[in-house]
mmCIF file of C-alpha atoms in Angstrom:
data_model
loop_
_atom_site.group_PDB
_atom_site.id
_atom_site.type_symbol
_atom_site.label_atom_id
_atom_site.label_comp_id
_atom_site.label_asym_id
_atom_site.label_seq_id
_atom_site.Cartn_x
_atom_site.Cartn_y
_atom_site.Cartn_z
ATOM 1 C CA UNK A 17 126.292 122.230 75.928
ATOM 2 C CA UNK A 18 125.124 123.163 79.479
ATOM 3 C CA UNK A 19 126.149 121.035 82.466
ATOM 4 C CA UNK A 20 124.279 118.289 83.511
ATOM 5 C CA UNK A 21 123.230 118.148 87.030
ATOM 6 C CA UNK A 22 122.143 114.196 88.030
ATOM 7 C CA UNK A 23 120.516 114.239 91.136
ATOM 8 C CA UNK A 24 120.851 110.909 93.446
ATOM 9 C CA UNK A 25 117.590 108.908 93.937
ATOM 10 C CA UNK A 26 115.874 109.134 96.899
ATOM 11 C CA UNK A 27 116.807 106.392 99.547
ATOM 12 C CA UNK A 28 113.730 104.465 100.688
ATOM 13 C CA UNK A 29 113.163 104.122 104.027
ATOM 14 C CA UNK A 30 110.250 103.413 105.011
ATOM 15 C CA UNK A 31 106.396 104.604 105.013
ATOM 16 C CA UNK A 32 106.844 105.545 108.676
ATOM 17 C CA UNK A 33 108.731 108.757 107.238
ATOM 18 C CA UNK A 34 107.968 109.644 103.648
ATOM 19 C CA UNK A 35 110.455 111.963 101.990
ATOM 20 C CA UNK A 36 109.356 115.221 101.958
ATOM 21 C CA UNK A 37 109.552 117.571 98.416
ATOM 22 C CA UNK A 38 112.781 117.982 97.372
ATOM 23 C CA UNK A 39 114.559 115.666 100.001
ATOM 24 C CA UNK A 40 115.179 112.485 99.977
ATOM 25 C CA UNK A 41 114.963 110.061 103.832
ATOM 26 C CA UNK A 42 117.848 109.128 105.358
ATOM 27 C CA UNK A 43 117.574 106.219 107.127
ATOM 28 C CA UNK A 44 117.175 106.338 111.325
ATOM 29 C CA UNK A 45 117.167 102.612 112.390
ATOM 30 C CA UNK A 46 116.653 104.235 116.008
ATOM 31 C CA UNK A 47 113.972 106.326 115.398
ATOM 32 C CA UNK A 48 111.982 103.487 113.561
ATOM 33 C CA UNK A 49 112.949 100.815 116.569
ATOM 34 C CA UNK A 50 111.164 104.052 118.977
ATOM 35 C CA UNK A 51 107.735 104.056 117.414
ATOM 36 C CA UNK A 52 108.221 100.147 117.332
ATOM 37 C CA UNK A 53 108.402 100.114 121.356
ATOM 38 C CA UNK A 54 106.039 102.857 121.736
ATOM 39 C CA UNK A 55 103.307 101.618 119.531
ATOM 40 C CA UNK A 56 103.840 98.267 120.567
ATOM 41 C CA UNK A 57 103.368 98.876 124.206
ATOM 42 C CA UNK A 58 100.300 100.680 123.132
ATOM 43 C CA UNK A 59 98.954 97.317 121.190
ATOM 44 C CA UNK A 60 100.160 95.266 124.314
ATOM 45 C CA UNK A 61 98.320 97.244 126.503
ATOM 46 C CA UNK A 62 94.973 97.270 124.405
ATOM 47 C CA UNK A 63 95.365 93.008 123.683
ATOM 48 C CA UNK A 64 95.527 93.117 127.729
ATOM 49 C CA UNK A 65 92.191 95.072 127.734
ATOM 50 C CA UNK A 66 90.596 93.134 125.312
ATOM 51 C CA UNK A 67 90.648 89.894 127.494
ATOM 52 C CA UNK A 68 90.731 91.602 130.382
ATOM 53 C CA UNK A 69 87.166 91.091 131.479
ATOM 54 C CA UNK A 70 87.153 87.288 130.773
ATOM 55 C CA UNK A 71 88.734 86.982 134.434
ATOM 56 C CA UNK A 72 87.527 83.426 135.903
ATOM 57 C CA UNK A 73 85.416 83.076 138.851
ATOM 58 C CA UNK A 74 83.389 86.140 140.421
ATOM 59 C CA UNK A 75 86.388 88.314 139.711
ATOM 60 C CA UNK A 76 84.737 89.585 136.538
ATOM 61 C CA UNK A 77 84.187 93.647 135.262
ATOM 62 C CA UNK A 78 80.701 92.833 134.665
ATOM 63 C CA UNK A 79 80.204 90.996 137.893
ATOM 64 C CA UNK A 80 81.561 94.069 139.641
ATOM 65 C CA UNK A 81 78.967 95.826 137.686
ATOM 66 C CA UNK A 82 76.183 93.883 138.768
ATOM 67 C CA UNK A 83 75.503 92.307 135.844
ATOM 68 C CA UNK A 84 75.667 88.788 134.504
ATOM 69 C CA UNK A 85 79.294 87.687 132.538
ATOM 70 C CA UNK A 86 77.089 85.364 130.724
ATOM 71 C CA UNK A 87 74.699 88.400 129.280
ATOM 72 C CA UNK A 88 77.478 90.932 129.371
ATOM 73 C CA UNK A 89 81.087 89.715 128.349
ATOM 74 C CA UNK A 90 79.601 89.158 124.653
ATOM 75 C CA UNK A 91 78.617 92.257 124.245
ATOM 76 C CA UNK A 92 81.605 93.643 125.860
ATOM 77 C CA UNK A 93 84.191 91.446 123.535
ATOM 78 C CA UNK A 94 81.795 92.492 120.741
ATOM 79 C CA UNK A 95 81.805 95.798 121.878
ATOM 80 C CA UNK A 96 85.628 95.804 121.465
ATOM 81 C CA UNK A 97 86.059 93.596 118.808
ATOM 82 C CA UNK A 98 84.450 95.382 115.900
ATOM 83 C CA UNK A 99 85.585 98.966 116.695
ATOM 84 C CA UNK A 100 89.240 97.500 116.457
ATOM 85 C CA UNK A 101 88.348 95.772 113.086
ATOM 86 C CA UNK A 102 87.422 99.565 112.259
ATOM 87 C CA UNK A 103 90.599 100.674 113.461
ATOM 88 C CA UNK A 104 92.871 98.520 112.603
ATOM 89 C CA UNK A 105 91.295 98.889 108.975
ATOM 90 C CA UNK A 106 92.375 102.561 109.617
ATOM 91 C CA UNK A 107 95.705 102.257 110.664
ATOM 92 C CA UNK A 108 96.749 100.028 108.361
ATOM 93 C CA UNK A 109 95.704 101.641 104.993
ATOM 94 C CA UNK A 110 96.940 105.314 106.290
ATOM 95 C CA UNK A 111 100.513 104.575 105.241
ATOM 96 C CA UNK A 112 101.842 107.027 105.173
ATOM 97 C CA UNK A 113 100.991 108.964 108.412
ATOM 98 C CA UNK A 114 101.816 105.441 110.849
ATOM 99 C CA UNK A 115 103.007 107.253 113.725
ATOM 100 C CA UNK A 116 99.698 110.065 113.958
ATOM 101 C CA UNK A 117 97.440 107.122 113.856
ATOM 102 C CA UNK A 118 99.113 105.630 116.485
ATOM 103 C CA UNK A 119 99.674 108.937 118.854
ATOM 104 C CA UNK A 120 95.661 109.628 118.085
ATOM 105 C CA UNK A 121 94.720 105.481 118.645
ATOM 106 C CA UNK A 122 96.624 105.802 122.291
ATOM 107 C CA UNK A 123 94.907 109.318 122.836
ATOM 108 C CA UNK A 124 91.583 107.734 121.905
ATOM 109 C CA UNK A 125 92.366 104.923 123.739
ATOM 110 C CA UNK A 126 93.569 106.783 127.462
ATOM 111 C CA UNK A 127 89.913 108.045 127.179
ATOM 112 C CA UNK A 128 87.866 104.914 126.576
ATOM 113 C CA UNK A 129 90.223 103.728 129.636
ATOM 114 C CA UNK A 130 88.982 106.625 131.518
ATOM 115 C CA UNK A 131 84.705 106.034 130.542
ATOM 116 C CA UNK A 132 85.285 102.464 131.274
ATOM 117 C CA UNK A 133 86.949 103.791 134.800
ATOM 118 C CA UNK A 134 84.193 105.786 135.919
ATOM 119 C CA UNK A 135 81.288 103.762 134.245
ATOM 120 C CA UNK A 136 78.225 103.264 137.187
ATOM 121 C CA UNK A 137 76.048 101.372 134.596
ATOM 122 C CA UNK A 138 76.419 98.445 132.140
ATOM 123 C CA UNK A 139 75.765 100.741 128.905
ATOM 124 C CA UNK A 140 78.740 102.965 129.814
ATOM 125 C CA UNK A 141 81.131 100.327 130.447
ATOM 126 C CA UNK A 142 80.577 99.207 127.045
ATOM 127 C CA UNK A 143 81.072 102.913 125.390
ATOM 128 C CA UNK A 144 84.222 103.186 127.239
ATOM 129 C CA UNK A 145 84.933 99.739 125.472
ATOM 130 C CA UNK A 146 83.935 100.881 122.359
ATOM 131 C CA UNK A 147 86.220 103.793 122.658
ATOM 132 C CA UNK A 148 89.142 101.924 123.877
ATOM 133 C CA UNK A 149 88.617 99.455 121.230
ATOM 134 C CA UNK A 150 89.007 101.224 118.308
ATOM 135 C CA UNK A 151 92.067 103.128 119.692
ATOM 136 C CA UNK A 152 93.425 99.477 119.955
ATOM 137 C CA UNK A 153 92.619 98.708 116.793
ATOM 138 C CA UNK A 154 94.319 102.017 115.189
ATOM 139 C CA UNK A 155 97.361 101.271 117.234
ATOM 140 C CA UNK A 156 97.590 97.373 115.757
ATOM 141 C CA UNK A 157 97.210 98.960 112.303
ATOM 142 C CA UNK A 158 99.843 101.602 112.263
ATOM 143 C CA UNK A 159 102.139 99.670 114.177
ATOM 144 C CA UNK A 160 101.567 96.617 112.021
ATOM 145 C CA UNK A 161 102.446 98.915 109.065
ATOM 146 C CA UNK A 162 105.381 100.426 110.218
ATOM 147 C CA UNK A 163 106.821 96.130 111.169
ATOM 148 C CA UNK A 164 106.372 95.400 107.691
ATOM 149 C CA UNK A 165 108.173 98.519 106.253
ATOM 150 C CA UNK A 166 111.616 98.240 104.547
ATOM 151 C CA UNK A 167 114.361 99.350 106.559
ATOM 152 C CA UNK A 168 114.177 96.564 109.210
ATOM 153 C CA UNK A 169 114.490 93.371 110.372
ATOM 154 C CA UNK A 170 110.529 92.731 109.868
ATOM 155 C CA UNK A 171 110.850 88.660 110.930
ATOM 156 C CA UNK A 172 112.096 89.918 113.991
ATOM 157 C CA UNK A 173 110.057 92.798 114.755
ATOM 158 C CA UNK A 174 106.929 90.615 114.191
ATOM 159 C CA UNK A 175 107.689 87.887 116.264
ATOM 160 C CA UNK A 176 108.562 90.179 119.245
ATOM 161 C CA UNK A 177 105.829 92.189 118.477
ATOM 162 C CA UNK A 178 103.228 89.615 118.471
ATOM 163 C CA UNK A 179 104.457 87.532 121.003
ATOM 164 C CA UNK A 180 104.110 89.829 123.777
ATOM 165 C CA UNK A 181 99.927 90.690 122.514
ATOM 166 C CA UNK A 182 99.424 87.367 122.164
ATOM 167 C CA UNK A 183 101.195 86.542 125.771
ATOM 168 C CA UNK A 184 98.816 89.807 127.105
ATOM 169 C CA UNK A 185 96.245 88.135 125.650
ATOM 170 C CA UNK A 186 96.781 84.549 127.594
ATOM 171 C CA UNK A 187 97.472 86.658 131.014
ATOM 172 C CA UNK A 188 94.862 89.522 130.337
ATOM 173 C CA UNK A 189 91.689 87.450 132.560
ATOM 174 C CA UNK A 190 94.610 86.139 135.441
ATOM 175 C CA UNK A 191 96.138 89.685 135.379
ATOM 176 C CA UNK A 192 93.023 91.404 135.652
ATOM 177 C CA UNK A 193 90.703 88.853 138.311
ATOM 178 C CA UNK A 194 93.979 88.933 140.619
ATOM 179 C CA UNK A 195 93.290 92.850 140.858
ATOM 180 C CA UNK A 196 89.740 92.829 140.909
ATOM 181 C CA UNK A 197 89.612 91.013 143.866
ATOM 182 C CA UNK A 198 92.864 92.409 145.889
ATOM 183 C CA UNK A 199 91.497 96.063 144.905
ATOM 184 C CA UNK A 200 88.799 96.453 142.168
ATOM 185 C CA UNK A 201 88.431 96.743 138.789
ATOM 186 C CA UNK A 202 87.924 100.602 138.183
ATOM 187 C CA UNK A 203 91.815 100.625 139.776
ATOM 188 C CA UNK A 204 92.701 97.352 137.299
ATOM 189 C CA UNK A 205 91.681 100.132 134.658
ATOM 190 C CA UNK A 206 93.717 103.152 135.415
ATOM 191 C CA UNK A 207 96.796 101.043 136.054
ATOM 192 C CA UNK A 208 97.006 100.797 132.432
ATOM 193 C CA UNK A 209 96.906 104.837 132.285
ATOM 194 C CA UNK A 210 100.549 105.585 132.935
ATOM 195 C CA UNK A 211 102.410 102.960 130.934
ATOM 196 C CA UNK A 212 99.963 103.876 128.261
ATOM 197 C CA UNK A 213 101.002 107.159 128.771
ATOM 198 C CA UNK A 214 104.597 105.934 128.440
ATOM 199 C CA UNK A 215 103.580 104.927 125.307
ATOM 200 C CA UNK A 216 102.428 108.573 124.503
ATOM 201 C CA UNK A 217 105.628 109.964 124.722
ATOM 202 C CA UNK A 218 107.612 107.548 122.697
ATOM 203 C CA UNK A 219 105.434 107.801 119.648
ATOM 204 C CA UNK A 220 105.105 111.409 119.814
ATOM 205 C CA UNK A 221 108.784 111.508 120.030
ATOM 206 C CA UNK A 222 109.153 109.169 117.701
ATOM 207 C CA UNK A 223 106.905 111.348 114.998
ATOM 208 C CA UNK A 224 108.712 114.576 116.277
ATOM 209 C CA UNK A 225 112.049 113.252 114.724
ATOM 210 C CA UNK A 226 110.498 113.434 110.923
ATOM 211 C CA UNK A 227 111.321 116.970 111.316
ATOM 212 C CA UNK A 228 114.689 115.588 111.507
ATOM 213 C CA UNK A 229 115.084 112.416 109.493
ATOM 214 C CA UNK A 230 115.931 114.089 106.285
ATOM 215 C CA UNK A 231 119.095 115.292 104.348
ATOM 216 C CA UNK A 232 119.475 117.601 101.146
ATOM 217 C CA UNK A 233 119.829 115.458 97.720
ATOM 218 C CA UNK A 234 123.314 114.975 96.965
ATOM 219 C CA UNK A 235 123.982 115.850 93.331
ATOM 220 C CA UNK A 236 126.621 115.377 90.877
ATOM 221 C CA UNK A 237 127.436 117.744 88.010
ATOM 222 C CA UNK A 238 128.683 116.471 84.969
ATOM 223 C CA UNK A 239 130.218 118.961 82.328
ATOM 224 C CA UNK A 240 129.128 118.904 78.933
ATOM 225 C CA UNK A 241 130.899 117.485 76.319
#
């Protein structure tokens, strides 16, 4: 009888990296633990946006604006709110491409930063929050997905993770009305561009090393009897 050839299952990693045809993943702890910091300075970044504009006193976006918190921060927190629920939606059920979703949520979200930035009117402010909100929300998903993979320590990674939104969320208003009223809130916007940006780079880097994260199937021939 012909040799039998018995091929080793495929090691699961996790759905950050699916195995490619033929291969089977071999597990990068470090790799995984990048997209983690990347993606989760990305969702830090977008928790601190979403409170952002709930800065006490007359320190507010809107009030810069010209318009009145009480009228406008709904529709701003709305504005935000419900694209993330979109995005979030997104990046969580596209499993198995985690770290594109996140690369195009920060992309999407640098340019909502930038609208918001350069908004002269009410309506545009809200776009750019729009924008910004569902690249947040994409982010959350994906990196949400990637926590609760196999090939970690996912109590750990979650509690890290969403301590430090949660804590941008508590600081977000104090953060933002201390800058507001030292410099202005267009320049409270941008400085979120380069760590964002930051960001950026570690996920795409992070993605870039799927091209690398595999090995060849080990196999095992048995002679025939």
């Amino acid at each position: 009888m012909p040799a039998r050839v018995l091929r080793k299952p495929a090691t699961r990693f996790d759905t950050m990296y699916p195995p490619t045809q033929g291969e089977a993943a071999a597990p990068r702890p470090f790799h995984r633990l990048l997209f983690l910091v990347g993606g989760g300075l990305a969702a830090v970044i977008g928790a601190y946006l979403l409170t952002a504009p709930l800065a006490p006193g007359g320190a507010t976006i809107t009030t810069a604006i010209g318009i009145q918190p009480a009228v406008a921060l709904p529709m701003m927190l709305l504005g935000f709110l419900i694209p993330a629920a979109v995005g979030a939606a997104l990046g969580f059920f596209a499993r198995r491409f985690p770290a594109i979703v996140a690369i195009v949520g920060i992309a999407v979200m640098a340019i909502g930063i930038s609208v918001s930035g350069i908004a002269p009117n009410f309506l545009l402010l809200v776009a750019g929050s729009v924008v910004t909100g569902f690249g947040a929300g994409a982010v959350w998903g994906s990196v949400t997905v990637v926590a609760l993979a196999a090939g970690g320590n996912k109590v750990v990674e979650l509690s890290v993770l969403g301590g430090a939104v949660v804590l941008a969320l508590a600081v977000g208003p104090f953060v933002s009305g201390a800058i507001n009223m030292s410099l202005s809130f267009r320049i409270g916007h941008y400085m979120t561009v380069p760590p964002l940006l930051v960001a950026l780079v570690i996920a795409i880097i992070a993605a870039a090393a799927r091209d690398n994260r595999t090995m060849p199937q080990q196999t095992t021939v048995q002679p025939g009897p």
